Coordinates of C-alpha atoms and ligand atoms in Angstrom, one line a residue:
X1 CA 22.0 53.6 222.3
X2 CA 25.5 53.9 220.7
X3 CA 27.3 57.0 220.5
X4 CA 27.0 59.1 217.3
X5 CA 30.7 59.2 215.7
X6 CA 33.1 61.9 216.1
X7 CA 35.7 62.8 213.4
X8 CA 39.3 62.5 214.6
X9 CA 40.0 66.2 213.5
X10 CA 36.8 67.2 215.8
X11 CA 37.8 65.1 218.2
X12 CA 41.1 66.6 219.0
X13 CA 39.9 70.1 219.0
X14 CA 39.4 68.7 223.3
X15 CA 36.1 69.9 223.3
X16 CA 34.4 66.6 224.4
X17 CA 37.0 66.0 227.0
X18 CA 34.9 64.2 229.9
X19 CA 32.5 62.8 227.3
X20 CA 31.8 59.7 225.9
X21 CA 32.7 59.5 222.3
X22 CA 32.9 57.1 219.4
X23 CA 35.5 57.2 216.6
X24 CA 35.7 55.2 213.4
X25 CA 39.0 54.4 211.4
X26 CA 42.3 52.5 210.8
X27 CA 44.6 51.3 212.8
X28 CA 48.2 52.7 212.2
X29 CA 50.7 50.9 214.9
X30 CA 49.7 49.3 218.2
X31 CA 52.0 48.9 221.0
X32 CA 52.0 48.3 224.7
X33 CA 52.7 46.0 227.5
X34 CA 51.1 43.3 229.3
X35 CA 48.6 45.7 231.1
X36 CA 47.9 48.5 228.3
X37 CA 48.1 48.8 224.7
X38 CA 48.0 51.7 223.0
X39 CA 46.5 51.7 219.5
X40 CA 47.0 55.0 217.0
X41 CA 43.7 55.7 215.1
X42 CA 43.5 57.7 211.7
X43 CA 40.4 58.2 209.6
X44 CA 41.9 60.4 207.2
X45 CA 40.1 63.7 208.2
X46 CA 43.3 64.6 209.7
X47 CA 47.2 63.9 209.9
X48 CA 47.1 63.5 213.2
X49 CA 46.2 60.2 214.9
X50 CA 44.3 59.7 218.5
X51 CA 45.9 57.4 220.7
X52 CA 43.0 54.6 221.7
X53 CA 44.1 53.7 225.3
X54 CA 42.9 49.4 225.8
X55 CA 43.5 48.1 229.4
X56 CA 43.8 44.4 229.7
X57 CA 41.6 44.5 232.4
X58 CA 38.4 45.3 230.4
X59 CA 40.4 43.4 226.8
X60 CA 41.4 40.0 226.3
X61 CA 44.7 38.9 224.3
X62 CA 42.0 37.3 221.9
X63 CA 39.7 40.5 221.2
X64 CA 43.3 42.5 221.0
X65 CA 44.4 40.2 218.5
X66 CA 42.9 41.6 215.2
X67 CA 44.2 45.2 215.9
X68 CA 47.1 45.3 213.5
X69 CA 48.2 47.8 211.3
X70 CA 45.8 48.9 208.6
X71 CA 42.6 46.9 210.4
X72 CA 39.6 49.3 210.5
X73 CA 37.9 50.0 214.0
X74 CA 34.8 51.7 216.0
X75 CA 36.0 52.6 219.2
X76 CA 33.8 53.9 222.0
X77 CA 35.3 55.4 225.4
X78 CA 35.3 58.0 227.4
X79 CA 38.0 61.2 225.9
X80 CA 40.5 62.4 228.8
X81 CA 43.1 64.7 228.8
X82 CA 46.5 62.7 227.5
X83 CA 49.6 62.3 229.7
X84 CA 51.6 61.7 226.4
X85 CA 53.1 64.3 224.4
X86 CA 52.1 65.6 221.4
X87 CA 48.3 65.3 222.0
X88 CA 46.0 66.9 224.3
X89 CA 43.6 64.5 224.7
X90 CA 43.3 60.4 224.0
X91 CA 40.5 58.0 224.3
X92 CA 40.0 55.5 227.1
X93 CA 38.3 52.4 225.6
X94 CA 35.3 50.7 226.4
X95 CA 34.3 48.9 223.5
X96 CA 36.1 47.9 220.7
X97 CA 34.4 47.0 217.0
X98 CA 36.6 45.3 214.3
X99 CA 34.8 46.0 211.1
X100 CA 37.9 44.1 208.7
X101 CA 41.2 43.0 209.3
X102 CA 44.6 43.5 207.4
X103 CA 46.4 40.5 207.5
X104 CA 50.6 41.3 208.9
X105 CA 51.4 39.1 206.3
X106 CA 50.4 41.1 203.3
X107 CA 49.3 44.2 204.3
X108 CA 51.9 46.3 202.0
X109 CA 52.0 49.2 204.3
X110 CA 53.5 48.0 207.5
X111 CA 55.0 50.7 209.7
X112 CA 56.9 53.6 208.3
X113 CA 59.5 54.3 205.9
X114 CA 58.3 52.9 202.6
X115 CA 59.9 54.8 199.3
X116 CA 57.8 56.9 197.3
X117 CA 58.2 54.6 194.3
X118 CA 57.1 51.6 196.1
X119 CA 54.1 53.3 197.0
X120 CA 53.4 54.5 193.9
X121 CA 53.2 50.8 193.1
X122 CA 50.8 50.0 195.8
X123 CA 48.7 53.4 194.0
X124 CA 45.5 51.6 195.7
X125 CA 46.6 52.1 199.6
X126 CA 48.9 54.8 199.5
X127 CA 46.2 57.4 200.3
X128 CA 46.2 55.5 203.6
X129 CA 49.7 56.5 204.9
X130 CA 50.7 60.2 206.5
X131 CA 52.1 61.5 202.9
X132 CA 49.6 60.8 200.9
X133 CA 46.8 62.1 203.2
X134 CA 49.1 65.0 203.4
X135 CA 49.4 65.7 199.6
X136 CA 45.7 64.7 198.7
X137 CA 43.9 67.1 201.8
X138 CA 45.9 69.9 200.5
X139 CA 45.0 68.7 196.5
X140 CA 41.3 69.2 197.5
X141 CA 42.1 72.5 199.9
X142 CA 43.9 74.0 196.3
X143 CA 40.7 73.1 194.4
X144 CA 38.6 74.9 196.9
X145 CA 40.6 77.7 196.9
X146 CA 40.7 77.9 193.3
X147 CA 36.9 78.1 193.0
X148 CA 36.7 80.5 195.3
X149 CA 39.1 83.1 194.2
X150 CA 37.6 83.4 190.9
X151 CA 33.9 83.3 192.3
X152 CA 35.1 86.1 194.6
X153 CA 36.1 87.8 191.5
X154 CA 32.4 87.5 189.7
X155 CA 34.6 84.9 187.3
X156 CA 32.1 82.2 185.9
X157 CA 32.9 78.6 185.6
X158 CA 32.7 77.1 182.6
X159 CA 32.3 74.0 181.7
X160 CA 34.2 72.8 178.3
X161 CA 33.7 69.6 176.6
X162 CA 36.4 67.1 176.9
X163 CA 35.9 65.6 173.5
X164 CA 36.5 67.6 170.9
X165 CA 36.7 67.5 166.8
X166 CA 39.2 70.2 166.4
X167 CA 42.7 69.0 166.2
X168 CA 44.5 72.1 165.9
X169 CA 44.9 73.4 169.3
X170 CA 48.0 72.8 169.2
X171 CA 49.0 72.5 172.8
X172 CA 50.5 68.9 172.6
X173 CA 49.6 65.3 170.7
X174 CA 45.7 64.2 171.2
X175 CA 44.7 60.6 172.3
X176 CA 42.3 59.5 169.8
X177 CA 38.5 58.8 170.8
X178 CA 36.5 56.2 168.9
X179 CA 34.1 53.1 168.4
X180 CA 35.1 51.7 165.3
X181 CA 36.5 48.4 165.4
X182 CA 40.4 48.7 164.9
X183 CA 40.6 45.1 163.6
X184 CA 38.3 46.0 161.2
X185 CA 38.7 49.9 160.4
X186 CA 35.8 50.9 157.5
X187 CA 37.8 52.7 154.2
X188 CA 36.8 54.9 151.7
X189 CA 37.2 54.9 148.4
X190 CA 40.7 56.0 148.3
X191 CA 41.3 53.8 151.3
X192 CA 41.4 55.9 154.1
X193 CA 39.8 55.5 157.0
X194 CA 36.2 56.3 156.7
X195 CA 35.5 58.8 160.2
X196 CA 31.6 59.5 158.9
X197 CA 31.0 55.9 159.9
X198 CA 32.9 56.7 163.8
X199 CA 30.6 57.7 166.4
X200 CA 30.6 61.0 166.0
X201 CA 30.8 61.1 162.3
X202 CA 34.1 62.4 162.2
X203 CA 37.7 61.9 163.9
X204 CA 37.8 63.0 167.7
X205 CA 40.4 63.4 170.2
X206 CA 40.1 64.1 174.5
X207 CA 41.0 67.9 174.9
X208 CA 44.3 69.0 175.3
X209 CA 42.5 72.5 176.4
X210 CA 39.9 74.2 177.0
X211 CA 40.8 77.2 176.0
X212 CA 38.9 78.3 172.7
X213 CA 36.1 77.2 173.9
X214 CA 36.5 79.6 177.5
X215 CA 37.3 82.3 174.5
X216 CA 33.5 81.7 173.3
X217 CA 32.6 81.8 177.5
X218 CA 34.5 84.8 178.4
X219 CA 33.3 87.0 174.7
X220 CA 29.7 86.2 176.3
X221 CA 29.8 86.0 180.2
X222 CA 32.9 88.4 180.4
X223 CA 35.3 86.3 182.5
X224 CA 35.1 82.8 183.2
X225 CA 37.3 79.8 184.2
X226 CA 37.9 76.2 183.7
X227 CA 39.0 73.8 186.2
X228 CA 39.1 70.2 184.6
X229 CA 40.9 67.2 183.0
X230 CA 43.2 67.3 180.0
X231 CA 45.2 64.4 178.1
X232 CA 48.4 65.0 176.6
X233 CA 49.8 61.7 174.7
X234 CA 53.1 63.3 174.3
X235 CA 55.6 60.8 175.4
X236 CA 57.5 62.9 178.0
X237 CA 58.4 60.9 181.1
X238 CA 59.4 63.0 183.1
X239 CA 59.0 64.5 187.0
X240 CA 56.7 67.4 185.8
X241 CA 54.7 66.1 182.9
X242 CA 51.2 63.7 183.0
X243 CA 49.5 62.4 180.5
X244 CA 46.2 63.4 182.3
X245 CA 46.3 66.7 184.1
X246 CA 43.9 69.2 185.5
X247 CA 43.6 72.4 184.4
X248 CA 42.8 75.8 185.5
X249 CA 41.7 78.3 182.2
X250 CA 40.5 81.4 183.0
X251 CA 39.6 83.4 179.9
X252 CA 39.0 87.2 180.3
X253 CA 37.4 89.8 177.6
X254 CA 38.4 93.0 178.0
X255 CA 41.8 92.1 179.6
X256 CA 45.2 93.0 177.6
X257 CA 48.8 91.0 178.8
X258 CA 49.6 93.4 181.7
X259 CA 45.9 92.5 183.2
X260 CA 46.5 88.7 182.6
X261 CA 49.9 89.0 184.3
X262 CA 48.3 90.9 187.1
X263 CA 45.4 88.0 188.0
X264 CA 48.0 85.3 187.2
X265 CA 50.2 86.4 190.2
X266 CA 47.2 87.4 192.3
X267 CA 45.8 83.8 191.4
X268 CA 48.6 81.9 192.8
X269 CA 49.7 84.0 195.5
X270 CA 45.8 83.6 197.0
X271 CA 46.1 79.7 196.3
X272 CA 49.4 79.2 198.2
X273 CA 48.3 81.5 201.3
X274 CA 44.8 79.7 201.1
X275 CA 46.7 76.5 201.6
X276 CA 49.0 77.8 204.3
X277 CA 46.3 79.0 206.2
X278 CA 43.9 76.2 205.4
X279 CA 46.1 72.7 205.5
X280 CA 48.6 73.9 207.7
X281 CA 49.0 71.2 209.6
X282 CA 49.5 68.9 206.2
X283 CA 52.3 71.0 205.0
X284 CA 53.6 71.4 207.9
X285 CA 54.5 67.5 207.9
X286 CA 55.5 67.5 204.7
X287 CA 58.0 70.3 205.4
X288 CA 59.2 68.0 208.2
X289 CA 59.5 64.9 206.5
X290 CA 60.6 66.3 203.2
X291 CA 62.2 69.8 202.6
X292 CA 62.5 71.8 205.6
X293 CA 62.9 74.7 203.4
X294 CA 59.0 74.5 201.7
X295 CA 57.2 77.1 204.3
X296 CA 60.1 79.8 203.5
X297 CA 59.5 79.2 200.2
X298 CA 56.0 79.4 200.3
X299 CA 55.9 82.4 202.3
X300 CA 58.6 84.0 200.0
X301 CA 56.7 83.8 196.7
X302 CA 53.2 84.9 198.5
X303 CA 55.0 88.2 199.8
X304 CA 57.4 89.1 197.2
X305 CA 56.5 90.8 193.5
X306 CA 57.0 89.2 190.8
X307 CA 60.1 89.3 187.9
X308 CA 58.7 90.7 184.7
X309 CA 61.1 90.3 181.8
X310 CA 61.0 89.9 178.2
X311 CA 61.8 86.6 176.2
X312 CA 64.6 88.8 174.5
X313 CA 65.8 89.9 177.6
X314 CA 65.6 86.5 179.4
X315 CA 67.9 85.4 176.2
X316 CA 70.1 87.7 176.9
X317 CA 71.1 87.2 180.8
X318 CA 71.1 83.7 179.8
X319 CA 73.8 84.0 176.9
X320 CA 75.8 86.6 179.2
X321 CA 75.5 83.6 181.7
X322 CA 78.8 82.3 180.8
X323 CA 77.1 78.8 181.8
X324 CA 77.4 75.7 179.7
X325 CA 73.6 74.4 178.8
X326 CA 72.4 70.6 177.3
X327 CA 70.6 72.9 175.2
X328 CA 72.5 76.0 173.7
X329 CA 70.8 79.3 173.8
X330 CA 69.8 81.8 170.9
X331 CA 67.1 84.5 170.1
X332 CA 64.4 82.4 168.9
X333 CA 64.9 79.0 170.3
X334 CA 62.3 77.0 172.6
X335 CA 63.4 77.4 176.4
X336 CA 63.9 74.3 178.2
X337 CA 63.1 73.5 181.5
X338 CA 66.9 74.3 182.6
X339 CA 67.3 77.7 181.2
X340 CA 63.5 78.6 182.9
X341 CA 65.1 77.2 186.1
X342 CA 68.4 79.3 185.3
X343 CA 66.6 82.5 185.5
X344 CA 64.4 81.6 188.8
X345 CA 66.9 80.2 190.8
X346 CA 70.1 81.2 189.9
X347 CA 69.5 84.9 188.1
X348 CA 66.8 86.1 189.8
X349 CA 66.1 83.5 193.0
X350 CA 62.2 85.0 192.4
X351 CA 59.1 83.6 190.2
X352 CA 59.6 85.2 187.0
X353 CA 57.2 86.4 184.3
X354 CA 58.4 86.0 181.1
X355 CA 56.6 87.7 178.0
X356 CA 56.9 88.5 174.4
X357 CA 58.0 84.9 172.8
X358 CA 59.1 84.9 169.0
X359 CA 56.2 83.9 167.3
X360 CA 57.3 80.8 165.9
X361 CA 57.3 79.4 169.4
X362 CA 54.0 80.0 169.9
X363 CA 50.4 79.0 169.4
X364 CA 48.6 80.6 166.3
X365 CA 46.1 82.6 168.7
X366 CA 48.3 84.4 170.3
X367 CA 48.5 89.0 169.6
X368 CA 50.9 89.7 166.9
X369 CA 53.1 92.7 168.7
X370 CA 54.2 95.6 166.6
X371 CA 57.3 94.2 166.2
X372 CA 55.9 91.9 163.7
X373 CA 58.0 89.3 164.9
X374 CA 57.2 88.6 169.1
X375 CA 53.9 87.8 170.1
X376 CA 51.8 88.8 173.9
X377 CA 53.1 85.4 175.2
X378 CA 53.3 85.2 179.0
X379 CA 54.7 82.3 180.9
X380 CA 54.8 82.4 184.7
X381 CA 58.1 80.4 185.8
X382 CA 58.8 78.9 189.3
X383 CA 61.4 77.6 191.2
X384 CA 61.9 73.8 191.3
X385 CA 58.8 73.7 188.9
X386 CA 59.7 76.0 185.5
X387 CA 56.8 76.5 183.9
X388 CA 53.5 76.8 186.3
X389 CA 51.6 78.8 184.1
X390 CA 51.2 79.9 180.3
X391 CA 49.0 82.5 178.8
X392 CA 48.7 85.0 176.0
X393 CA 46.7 87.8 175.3
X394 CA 45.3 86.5 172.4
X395 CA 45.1 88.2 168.4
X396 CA 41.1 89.6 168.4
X397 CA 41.8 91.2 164.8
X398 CA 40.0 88.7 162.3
X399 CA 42.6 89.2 159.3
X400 CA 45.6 88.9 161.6
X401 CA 43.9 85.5 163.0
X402 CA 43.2 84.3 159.8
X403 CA 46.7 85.0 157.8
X404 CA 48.3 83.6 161.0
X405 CA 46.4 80.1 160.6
X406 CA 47.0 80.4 156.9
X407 CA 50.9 80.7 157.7
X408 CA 51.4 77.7 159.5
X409 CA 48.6 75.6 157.5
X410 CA 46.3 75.1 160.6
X411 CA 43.4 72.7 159.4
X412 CA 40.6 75.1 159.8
X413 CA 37.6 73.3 158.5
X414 CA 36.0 72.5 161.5
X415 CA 37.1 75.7 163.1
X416 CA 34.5 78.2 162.1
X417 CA 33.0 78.8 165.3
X418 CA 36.2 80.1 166.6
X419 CA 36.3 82.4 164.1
X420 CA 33.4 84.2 164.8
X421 CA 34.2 85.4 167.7
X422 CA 36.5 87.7 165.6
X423 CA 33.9 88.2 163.4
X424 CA 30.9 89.3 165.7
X425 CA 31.4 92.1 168.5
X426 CA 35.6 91.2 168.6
X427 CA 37.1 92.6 172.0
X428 CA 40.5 92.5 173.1
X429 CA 40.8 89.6 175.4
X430 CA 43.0 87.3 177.5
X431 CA 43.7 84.2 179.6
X432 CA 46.5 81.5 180.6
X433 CA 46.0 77.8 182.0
X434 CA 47.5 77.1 185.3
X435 CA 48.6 73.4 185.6
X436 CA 46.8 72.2 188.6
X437 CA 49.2 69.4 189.7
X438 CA 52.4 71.6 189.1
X439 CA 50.8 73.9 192.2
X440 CA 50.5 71.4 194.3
X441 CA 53.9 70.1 193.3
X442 CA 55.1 73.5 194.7
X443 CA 53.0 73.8 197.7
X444 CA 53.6 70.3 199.1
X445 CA 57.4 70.5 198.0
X446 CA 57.4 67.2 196.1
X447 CA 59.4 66.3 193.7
X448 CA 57.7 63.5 191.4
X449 CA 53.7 64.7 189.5
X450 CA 53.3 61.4 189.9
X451 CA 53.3 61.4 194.0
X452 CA 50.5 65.1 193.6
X453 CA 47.4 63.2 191.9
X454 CA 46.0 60.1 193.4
X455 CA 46.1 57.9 190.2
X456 CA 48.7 59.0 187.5
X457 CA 48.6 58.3 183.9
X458 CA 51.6 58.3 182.2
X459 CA 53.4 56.6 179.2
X460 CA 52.9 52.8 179.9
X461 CA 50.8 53.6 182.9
X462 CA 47.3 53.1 183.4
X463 CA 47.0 51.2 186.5
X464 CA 44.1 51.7 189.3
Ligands
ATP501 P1 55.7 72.3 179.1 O1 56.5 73.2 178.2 O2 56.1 72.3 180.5 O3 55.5 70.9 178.5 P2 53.4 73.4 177.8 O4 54.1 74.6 177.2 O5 53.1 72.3 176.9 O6 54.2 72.9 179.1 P3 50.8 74.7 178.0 O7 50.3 74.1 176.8 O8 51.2 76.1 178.0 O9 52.1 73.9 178.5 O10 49.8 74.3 179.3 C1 49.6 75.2 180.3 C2 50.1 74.6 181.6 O11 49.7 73.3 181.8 C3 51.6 74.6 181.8 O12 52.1 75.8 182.2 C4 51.8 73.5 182.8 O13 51.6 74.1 184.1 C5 50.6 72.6 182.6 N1 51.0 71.4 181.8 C6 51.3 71.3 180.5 N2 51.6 70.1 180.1 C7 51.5 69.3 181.2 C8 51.6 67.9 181.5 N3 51.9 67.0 180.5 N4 51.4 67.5 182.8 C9 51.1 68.3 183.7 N5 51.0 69.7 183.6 C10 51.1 70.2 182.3
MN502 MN1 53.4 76.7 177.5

């Protein structure tokens, strides 16, 4: 009877030492001599590999042969305690099963040392080598903890459609969803496109947020989130934006700014000491191989407080910078990504919440302050990121909703459901979105979105 298969990351935990055990996976370097080869075996539940031990006695040259880098194996043998350092225990083979071979020849990922864009070329196998098993086990250990610190918290998740007729969220340009036949679009009479004869009888995009939807979620189920894909199809190429991203939305009734600001530094604080307790091991390579400075880091934003400053004041540290930006500053300009990184790194060396934005900056839905003229922004700024996370409480007053989308000619028509929730039991309420791959850009310390989700879209890119 064969063995029933052990995962590596079991495996190495010792407690079968003495045992028989089988393992299953692929074959990352073999080496040896004339009497022993020793072949290192990864099956992805685990950076670490365990060292197969083959004795020439009980292998031929011939059955050897197929064991190159990137083959896939079952191994059965008995697990002793290793004489090697760096791993307590290795596997002394009995029987060896080749279930597919990776030819030398082509194989792209020979060895060690390929650049990060030449893997993201080879997008397909990349999860295969130590980095990417790194950056995708703590992706999924992130996701987990994100579910669980809301559920903890009684939050609901919510669901939000991904299609959606309302192009007014404003958030960023909207890739266009439909069936009609672009080499033959229907018209109407005044020769416009004629949408009531598209699928859904009108023009539709892919969401940009999920947001006023959650608003419906949270004015009904009291605090909810979202955790789920969103397209973007501004052309921005650059290290921090995707054209497909996830998102994290929670929406919150009954929660004014300070409250958002409050869960917002909670919520990432719990997700980057989730992952250092959680995928330790992961980041720890990463730290190694990549910026032997991440774990301070990491361990610096989890246990220090938060900067909370105002737009105006943020402005003003950055005029009295006396430093020369691409972009000149002014009350009421946009920040860019290097005055956001001014303040966190240079001015303040600390995450830094910045709130009350000049209205014209902002999105429609956003609380009017008294000031008539700043509105209950908040964006959460990071180091080597910027912006992580942006939120608002948002304007609950009907009238003050309704001039505001009147102002700025917001296309309202399909829109009416949103407005009821102003018009039927209104409450104060509040919530940010939290850009999933920017997190795991910080906690894995790399540099690129592109290397922190397994298949990027981005402007010309649609590959895998
Ligand atoms: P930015 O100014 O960096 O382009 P934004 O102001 O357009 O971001 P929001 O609309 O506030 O972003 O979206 C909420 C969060 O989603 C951001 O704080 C960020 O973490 C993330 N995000 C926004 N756009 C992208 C993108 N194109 N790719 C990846 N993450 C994004
Ligand atoms: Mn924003």
């Amino acid at each position: 009877m064969s063995i029933k298969r052990t995962k590596i990351v079991d495996l190495l935990k010792g407690e079968q030492i003495g045992q028989n055990v089988c393992v299953k996976g692929w074959v990352r370097t073999r080496r040896g001599n004339k009497n022993v080869q020793f072949v290192a075996l990864n099956d992805g539940s685990t950076i670490k590999n365990v060292q197969i031990v083959c004795d020439l006695s009980k292998f031929s040259e011939d059955e050897l042969r197929p064991i190159t880098t990137g083959s896939s194996l079952c191994v059965e043998g008995a697990l002793v305690e290793s004489q090697g350092k760096g791993q307590t225990c290795e596997i002394q083979a009995d029987k060896i099963t080749v279930y597919g071979t990776a030819d030398p020849e082509t194989y792209p990922l020979q060895k060690k040392g390929h650049t990060l864009e030449f893997l993201r070329e080879k997008a397909h196998l990349r999860p295969r080598t130590n980095t990417f098993g790194a950056v995708l086990r703590i992706r999924h250990t992130l996701a987990f903890a994100v579910h669980k610190f809301f559920n903890d918290k009684g939050f609901f998740y919510l669901n939000t459609p991904l299609i959606t007729a309302s192009d007014c969220e404003g958030a960023g340009a909207m890739f266009q969803v439909t069936t009609l036949d672009l080499n033959n679009l229907p018209r109407t009479e005044e020769g416009k496109i004629d949408y009531e004869q598209d699928f859904f009888g009108k023009q539709t995009s892919l969401t940009v947020s999920g947001q006023l939807e959650g608003e419906l979620g949270a004015t009904a189920l009291g605090a909810i989130y979202t955790f789920g894909p969103t397209f973007r199809a501004e052309n921005s190429n650059t290290p921090r934006h995707l054209s497909e991203f996830w998102m994290i939305e929670p929406e919150m009734a009954f929660y004014e700014i300070a409250d958002n600001m409050d869960l917002a530094e909670e919520f990432i604080k719990y997700c980057i000491s989730y992952a250092l307790e959680n995928a330790r091991d992961d980041i720890e390579f990463l730290a190694q191989m990549y910026d032997n400075e991440l774990i301070d880091r990491l361990n610096f934003v989890v246990n220090n407080e938060f900067v909370r400053l105002s737009y105006t004041d943020g402005i003003k540290i950055l005029e009295e910078s006396g430093k020369k930006f691409e972009f000149p500053v002014s009350w009421g300009v946009d920040l860019q990504s290097e005055h956001e990184r001014y303040l966190v790194e240079q001015h303040f060396k600390k995450p830094v919440i910045l709130t009350d934005y000049p209205k014209e900056i902002k999105a429609f839905y956003m609380k009017l302050n008294d000031d008539g003229k700043t509105v209950r922004a908040m964006d959460v700024l990071f180091p080597k990121i910027g912006e992580i996370i942006g939120g608002s409480q948002r304007e609950e007053n009907y009238d003050k909703l309704l001039q505001r989308i009147e102002e700025l000619n917001i296309p309202m028509k399909d829109m009416w459901w949103y407005l009821d929730t102003r018009r039927f039991g209104t409450v104060p309420h509040s919530g940010f979105g939290l850009g999933f791959e920017r997190l795991i850009l910080f906690v894995t310390g790399m540099t690129n979105i592109r290397d922190v989700i397994p298949f990027p879209r981005t402007p010309k890119n649609a590959d895998f």
